PDB file of C-alpha atoms in Angstrom:
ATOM      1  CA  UNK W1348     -18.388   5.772  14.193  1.00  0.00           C
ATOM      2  CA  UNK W1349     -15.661   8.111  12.590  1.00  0.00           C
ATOM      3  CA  UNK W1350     -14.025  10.473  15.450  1.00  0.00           C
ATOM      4  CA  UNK W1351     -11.878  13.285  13.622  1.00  0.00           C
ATOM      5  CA  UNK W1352      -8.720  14.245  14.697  1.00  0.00           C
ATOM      6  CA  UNK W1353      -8.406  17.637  16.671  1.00  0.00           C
ATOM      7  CA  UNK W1354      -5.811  19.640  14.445  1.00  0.00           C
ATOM      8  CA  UNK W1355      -2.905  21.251  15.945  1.00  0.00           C
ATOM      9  CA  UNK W1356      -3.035  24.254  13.748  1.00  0.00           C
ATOM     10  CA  UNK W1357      -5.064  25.969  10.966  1.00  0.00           C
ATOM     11  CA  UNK W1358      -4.039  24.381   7.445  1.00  0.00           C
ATOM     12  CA  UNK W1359      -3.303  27.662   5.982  1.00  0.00           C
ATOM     13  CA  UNK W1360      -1.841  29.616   9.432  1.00  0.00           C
ATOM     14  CA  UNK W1361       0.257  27.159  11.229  1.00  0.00           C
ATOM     15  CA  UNK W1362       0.477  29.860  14.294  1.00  0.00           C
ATOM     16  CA  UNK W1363      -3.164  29.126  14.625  1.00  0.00           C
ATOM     17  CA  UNK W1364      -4.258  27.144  17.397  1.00  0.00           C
ATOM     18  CA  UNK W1365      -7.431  28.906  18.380  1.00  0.00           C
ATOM     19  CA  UNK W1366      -9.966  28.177  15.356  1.00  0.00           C
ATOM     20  CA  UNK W1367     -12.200  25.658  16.286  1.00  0.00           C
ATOM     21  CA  UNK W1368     -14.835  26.888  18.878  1.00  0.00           C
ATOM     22  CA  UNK W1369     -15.625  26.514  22.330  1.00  0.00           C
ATOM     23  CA  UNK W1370     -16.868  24.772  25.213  1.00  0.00           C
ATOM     24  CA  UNK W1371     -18.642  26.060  28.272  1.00  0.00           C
ATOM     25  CA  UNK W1372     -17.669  29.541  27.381  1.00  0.00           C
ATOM     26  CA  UNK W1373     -13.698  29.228  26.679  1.00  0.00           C
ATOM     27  CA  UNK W1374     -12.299  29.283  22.919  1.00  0.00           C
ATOM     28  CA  UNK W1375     -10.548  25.769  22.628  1.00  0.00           C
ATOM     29  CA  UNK W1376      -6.583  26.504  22.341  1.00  0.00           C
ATOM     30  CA  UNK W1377      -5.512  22.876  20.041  1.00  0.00           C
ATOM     31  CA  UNK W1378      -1.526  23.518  21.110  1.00  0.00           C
ATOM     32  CA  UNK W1379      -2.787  22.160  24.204  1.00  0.00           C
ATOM     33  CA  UNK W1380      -3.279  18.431  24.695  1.00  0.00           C
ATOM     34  CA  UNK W1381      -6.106  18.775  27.389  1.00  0.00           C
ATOM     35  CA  UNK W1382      -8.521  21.154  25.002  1.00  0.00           C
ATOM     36  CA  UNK W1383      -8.014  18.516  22.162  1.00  0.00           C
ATOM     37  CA  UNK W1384      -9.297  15.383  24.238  1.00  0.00           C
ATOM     38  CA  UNK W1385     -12.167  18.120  25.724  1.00  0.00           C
ATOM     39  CA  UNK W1386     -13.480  18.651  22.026  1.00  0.00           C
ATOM     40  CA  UNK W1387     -13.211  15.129  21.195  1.00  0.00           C
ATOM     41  CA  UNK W1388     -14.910  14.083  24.306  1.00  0.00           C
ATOM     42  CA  UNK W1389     -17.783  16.854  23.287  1.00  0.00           C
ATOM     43  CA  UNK W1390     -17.743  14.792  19.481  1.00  0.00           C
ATOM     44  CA  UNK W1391     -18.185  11.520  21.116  1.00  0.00           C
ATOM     45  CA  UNK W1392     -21.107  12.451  23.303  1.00  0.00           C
ATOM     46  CA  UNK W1393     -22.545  14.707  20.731  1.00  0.00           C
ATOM     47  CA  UNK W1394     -22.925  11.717  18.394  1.00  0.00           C
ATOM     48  CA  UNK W1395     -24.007   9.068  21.119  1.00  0.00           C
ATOM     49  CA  UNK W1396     -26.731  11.760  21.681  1.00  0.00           C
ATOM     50  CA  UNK W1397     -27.730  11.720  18.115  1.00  0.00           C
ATOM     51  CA  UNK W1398     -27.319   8.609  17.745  1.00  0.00           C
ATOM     52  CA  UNK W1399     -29.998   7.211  20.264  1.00  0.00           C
ATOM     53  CA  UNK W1400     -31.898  10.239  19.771  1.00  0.00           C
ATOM     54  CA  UNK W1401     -32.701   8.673  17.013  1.00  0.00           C
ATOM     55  CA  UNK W1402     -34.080   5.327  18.429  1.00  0.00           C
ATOM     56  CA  UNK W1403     -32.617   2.807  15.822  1.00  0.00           C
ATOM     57  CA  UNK W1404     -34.405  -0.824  16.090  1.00  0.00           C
ATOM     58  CA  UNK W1405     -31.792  -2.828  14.375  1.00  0.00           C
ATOM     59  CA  UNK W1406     -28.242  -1.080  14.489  1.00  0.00           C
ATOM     60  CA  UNK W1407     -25.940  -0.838  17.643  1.00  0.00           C
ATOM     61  CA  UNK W1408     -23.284   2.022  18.471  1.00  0.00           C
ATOM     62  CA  UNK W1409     -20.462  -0.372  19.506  1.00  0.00           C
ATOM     63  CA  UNK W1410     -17.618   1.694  18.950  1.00  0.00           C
ATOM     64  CA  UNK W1411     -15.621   4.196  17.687  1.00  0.00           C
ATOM     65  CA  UNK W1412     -12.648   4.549  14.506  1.00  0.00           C
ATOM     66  CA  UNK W1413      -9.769   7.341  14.966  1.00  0.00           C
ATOM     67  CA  UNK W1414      -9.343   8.945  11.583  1.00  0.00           C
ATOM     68  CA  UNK W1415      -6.019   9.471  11.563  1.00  0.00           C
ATOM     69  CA  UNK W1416      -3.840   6.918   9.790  1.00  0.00           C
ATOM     70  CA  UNK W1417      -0.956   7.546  11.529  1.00  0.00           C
ATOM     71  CA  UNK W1418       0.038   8.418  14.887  1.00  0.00           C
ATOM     72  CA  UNK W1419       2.728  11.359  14.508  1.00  0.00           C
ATOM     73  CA  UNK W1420       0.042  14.549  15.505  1.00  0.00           C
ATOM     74  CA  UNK W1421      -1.759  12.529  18.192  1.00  0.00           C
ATOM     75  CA  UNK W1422      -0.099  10.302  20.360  1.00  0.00           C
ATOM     76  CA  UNK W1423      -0.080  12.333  23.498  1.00  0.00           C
ATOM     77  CA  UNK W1424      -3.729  12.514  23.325  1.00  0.00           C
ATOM     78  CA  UNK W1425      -5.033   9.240  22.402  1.00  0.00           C
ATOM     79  CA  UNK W1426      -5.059   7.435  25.851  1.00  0.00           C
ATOM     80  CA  UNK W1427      -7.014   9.652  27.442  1.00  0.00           C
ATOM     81  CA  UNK W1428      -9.573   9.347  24.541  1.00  0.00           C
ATOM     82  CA  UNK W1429      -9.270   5.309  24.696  1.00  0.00           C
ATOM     83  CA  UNK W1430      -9.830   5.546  28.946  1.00  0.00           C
ATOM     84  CA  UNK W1431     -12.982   7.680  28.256  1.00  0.00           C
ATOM     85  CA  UNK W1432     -14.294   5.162  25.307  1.00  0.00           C
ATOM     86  CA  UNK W1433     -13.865   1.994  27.433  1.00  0.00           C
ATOM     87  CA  UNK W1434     -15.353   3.764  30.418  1.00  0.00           C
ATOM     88  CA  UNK W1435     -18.152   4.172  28.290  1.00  0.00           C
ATOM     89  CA  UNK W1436     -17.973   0.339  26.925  1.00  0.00           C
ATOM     90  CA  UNK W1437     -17.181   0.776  23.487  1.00  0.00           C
ATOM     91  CA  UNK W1438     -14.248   0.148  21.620  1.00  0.00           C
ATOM     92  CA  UNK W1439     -11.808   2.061  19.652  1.00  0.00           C
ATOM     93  CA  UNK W1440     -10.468   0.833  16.718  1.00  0.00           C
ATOM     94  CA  UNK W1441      -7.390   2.293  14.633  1.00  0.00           C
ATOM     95  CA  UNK W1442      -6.741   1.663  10.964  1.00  0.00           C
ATOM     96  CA  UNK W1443      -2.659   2.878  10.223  1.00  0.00           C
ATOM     97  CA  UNK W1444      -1.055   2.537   6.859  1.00  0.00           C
ATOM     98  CA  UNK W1445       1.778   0.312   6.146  1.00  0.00           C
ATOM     99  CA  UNK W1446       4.776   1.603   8.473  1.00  0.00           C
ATOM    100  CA  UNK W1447       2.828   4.298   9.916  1.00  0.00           C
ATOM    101  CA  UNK W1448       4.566   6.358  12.860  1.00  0.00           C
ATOM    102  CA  UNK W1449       3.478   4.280  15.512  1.00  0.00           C
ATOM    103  CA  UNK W1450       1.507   1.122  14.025  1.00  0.00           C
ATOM    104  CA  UNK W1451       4.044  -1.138  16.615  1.00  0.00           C
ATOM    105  CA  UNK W1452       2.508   0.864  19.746  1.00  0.00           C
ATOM    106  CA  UNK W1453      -1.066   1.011  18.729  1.00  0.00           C
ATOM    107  CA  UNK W1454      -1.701  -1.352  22.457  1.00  0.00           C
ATOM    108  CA  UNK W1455       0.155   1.315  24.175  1.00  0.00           C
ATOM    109  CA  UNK W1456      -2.201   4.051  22.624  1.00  0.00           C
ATOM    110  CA  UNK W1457      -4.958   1.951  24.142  1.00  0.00           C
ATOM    111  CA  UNK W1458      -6.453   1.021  20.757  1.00  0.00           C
ATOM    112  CA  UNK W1459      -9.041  -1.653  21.275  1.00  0.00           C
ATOM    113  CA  UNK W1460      -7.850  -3.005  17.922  1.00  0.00           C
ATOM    114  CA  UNK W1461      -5.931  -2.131  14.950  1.00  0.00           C
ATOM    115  CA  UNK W1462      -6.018  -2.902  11.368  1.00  0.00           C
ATOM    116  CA  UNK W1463      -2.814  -2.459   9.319  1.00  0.00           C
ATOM    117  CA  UNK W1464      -3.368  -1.951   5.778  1.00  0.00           C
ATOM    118  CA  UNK W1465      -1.255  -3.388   3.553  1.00  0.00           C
ATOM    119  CA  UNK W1466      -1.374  -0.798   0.667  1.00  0.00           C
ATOM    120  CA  UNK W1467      -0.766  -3.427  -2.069  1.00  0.00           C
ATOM    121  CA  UNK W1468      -3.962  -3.206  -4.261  1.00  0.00           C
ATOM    122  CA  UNK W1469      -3.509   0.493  -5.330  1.00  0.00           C
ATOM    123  CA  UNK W1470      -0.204   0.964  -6.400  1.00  0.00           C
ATOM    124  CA  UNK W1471       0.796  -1.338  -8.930  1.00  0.00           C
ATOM    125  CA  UNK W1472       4.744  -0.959  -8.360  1.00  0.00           C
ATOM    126  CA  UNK W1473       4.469  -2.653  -5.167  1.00  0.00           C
ATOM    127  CA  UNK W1474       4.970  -6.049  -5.453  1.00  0.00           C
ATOM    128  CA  UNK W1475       3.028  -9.141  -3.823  1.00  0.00           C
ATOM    129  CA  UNK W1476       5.761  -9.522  -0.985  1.00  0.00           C
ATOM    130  CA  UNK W1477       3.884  -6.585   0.606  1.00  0.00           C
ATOM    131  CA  UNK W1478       1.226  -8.680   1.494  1.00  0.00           C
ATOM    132  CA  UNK W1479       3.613 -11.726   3.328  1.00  0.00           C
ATOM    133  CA  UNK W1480       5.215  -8.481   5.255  1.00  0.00           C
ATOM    134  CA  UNK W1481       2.085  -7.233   6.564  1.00  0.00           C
ATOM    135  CA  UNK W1482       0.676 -10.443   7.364  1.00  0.00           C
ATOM    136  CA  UNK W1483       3.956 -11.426   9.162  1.00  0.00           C
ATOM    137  CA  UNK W1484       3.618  -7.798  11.020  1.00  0.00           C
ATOM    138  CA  UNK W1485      -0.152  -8.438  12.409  1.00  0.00           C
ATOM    139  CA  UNK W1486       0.914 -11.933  13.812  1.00  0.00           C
ATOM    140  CA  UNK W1487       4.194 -10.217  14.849  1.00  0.00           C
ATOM    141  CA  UNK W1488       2.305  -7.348  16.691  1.00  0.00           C
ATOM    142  CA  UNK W1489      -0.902  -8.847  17.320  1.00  0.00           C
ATOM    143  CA  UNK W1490      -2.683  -6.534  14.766  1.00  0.00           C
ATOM    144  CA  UNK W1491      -5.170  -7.793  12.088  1.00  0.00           C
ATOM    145  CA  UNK W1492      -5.791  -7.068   8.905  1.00  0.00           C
ATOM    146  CA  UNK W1493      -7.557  -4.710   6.351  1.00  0.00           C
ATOM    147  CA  UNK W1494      -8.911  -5.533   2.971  1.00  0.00           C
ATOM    148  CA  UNK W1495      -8.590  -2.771   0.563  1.00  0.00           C
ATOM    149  CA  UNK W1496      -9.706  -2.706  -3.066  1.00  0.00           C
ATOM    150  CA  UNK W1497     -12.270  -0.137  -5.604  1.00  0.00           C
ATOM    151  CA  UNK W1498     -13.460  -0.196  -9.002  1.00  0.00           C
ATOM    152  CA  UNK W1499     -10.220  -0.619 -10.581  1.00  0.00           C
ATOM    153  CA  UNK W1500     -10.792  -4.181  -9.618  1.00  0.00           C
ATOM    154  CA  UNK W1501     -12.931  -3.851 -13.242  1.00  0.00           C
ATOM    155  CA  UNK W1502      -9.921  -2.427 -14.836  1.00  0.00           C
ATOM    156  CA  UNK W1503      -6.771  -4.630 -14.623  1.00  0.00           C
ATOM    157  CA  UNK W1504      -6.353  -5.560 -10.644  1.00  0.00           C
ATOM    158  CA  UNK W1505      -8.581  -8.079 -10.600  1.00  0.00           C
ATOM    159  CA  UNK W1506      -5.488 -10.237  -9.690  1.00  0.00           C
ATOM    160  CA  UNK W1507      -4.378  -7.708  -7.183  1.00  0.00           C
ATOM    161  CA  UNK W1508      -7.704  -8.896  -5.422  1.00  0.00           C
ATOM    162  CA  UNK W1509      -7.178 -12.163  -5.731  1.00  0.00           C
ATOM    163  CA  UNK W1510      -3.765 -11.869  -3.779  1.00  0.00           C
ATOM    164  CA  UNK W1511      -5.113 -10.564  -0.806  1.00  0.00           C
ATOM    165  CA  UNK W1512      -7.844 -13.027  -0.414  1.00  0.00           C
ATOM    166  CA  UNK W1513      -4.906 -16.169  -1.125  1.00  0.00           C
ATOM    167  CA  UNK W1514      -2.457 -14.457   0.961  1.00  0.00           C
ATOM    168  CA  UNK W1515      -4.998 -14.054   4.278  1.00  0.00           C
ATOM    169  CA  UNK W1516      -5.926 -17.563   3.498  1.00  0.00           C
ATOM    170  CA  UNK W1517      -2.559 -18.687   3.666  1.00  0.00           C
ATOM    171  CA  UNK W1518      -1.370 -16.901   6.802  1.00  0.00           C
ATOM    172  CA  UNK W1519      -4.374 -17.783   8.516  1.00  0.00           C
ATOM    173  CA  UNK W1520      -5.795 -13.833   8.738  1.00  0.00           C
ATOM    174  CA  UNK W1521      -8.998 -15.625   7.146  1.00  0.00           C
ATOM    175  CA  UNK W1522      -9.566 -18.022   9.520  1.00  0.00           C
ATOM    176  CA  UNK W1523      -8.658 -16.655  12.827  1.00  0.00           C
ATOM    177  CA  UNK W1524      -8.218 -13.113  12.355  1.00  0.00           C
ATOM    178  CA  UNK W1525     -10.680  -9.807  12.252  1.00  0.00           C
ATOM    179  CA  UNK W1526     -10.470  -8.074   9.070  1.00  0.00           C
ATOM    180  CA  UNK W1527     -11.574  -4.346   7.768  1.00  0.00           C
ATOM    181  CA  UNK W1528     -13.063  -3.982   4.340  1.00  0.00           C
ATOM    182  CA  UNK W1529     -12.364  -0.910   2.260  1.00  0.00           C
ATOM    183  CA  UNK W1530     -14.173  -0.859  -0.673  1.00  0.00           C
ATOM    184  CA  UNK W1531     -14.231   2.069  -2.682  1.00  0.00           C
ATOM    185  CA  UNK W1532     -16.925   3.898  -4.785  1.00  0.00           C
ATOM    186  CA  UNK W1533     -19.644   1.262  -5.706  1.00  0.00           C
ATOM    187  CA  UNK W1534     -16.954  -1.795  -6.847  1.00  0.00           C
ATOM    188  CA  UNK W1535     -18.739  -4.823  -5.687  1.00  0.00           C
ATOM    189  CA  UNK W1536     -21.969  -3.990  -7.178  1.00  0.00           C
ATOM    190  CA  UNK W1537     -19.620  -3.059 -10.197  1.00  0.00           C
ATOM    191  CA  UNK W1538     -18.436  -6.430  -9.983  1.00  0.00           C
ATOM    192  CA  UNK W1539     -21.797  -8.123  -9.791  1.00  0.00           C
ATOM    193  CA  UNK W1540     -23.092  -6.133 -12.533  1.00  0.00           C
ATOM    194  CA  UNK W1541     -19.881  -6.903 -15.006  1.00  0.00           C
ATOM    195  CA  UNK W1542     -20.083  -7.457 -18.540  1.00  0.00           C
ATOM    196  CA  UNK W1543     -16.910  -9.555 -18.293  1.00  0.00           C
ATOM    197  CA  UNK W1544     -17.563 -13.419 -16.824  1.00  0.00           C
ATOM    198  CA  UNK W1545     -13.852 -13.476 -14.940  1.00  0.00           C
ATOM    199  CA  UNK W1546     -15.079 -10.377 -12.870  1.00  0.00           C
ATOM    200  CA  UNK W1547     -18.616 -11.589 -12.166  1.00  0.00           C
ATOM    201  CA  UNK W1548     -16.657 -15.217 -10.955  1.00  0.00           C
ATOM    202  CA  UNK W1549     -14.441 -12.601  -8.646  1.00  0.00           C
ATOM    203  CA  UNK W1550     -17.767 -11.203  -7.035  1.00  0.00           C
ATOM    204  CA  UNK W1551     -18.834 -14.731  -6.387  1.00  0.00           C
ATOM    205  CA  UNK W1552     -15.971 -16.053  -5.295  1.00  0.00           C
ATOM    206  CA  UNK W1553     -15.205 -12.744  -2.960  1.00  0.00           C
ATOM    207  CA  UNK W1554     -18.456 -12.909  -1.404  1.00  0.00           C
ATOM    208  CA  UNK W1555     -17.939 -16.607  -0.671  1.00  0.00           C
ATOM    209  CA  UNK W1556     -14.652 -15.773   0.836  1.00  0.00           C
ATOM    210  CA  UNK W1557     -16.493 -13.003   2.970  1.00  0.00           C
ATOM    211  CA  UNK W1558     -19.577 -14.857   4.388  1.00  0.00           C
ATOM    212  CA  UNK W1559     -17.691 -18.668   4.723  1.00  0.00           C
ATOM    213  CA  UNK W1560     -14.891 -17.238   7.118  1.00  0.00           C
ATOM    214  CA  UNK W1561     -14.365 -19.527  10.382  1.00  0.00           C
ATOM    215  CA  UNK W1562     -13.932 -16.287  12.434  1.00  0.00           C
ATOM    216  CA  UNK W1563     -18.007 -15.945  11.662  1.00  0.00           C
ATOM    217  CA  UNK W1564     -18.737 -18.853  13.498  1.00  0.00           C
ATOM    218  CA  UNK W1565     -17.110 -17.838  16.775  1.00  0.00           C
TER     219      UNK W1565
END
C-alpha cells in the first residue's frame, strides 16, 4: 500500500507548514519532523483499519511503498516510519529513480527493500548502457530492480522492452533478484490485443519471462 509523503510546505505558500489537519486536537505543524511521522503513523493505521474492515478472503496487507522517489524532503523522518512498520511486521519498500538523492543509503533509511529504476524505456536519448549501470548499482548496493515500460511499447520501443528483459537476464536480476513492474495505462493487454504479430510475440514472450523466473520457485 501507497504511504504519501508528509509535505514540508503548501505548494503555492512555501511559509506554510500548518495546512494539513490535526490529531487529537492539535493542528499538525509539517516544519517539524515529529508531526510528519505522527500523520503518517495516523495514514498507516487508518488504512490497516480499512483494510481489514473490509474482511478480504484472498489478498494480504504485507507491506507498505513510500511515494517519494527520492530521498531529499524526507530523510530525517523515514526511520522512525520504517521502526513503526517492522514493529507492526510489514515491510517497507522504496522505489528511487536513477541517481536519486539517497538511493546508496536506502538500508540506512531502514527500507525493507528498494527498487532502482533504471529510467531507460522512456526517454529514447538514453542509451542501452543505462541498463548495465543500474544493474551493476543493485549488485553494487544490494538493491534490485524495477521493470518499467507503457503503451509506447505499441509505438516504436518495443526493442526498448526487449533490453530490459536481456539485460536482467544477463546480470542475473532475473534469476536471483526481486523485481517491480511498472506498467503504464493498459499496455500489456494492448500488447495481447495487437494488430501487429512482432508485438503479440513480445506479450508472449514477456509473460513467459514473467511467470518462468527461478526467483518464483524459491
Amino acid at each position: 500500500m501507497t504511504i504519501p509523503e508528509p509535505i514540508r510546505n503548501m505548494k503555492h505558500d512555501l511559509d506554510v507548514n500548518v495546512y494539513w489537519g490535526e490529531l487529537d486536537g492539535r493542528e499538525m505543524d509539517f516544519s517539524r519532523p515529529e508531526d510528519r511521522i505522527r500523520a503518517v503513523k495516523w495514514y498507516i493505521n487508518s488504512v490497516r483499519k480499512a483494510f481489514y474492515d473490509k474482511g478480504y478472503e484472498h489478498l494480504e496487507l504485507g507491506g507498505f511503498y513510500w511515494i517519494a522517489e527520492s530521498a531529499s524532503t524526507s530523510s530525517d523522518i523515514l526511520n522512525p516510519i520504517g521502526e513503526y512498520l517492522r514493529g507492526l511486521k510489514y515491510s517497507f519498500n522504496w522505489i528511487p529513480y536513477y541517481s536519486a538523492s539517497g538511493y546508496d543509503r536506502w538500508d540506512e533509511f531502514g527500507f525493507s527493500a528498494a527498487y532502482l529504476q533504471p529510467n531507460y524505456f522512456f526517454d529514447t536519448s538514453v542509451p542501452s548502457s543505462r541498463l548495465d549501470d543500474a544493474c551493476r548499482i543493485a549488485e553494487e548496493e544490494g538493491m534490485s530492480l524495477e521493470m518499467e515500460f507503457d503503451e509506447n511499447v505499441l509505438y516504436g520501443k518495443a526493442d526498448r522492452l526487449r533490453s530490459y528483459m536481456e539485460y536482467f537476464k544477463e546480470y542475473g536480476a532475473w534469476d536471483f533478484r526481486n523485481l517491480a513492474y511498472y506498467v503504464g495505462r493498459d499496455a500489456v493487454r494492448s500488447m495481447k490485443n495487437s494488430s501487429a504479430g512482432s508485438i503479440r510475440q513480445l506479450y508472449y514472450d514477456f509473460c513467459d519471462w514473467v511467470v518462468t523466473r527461478p526467483v518464483r520457485d524459491r
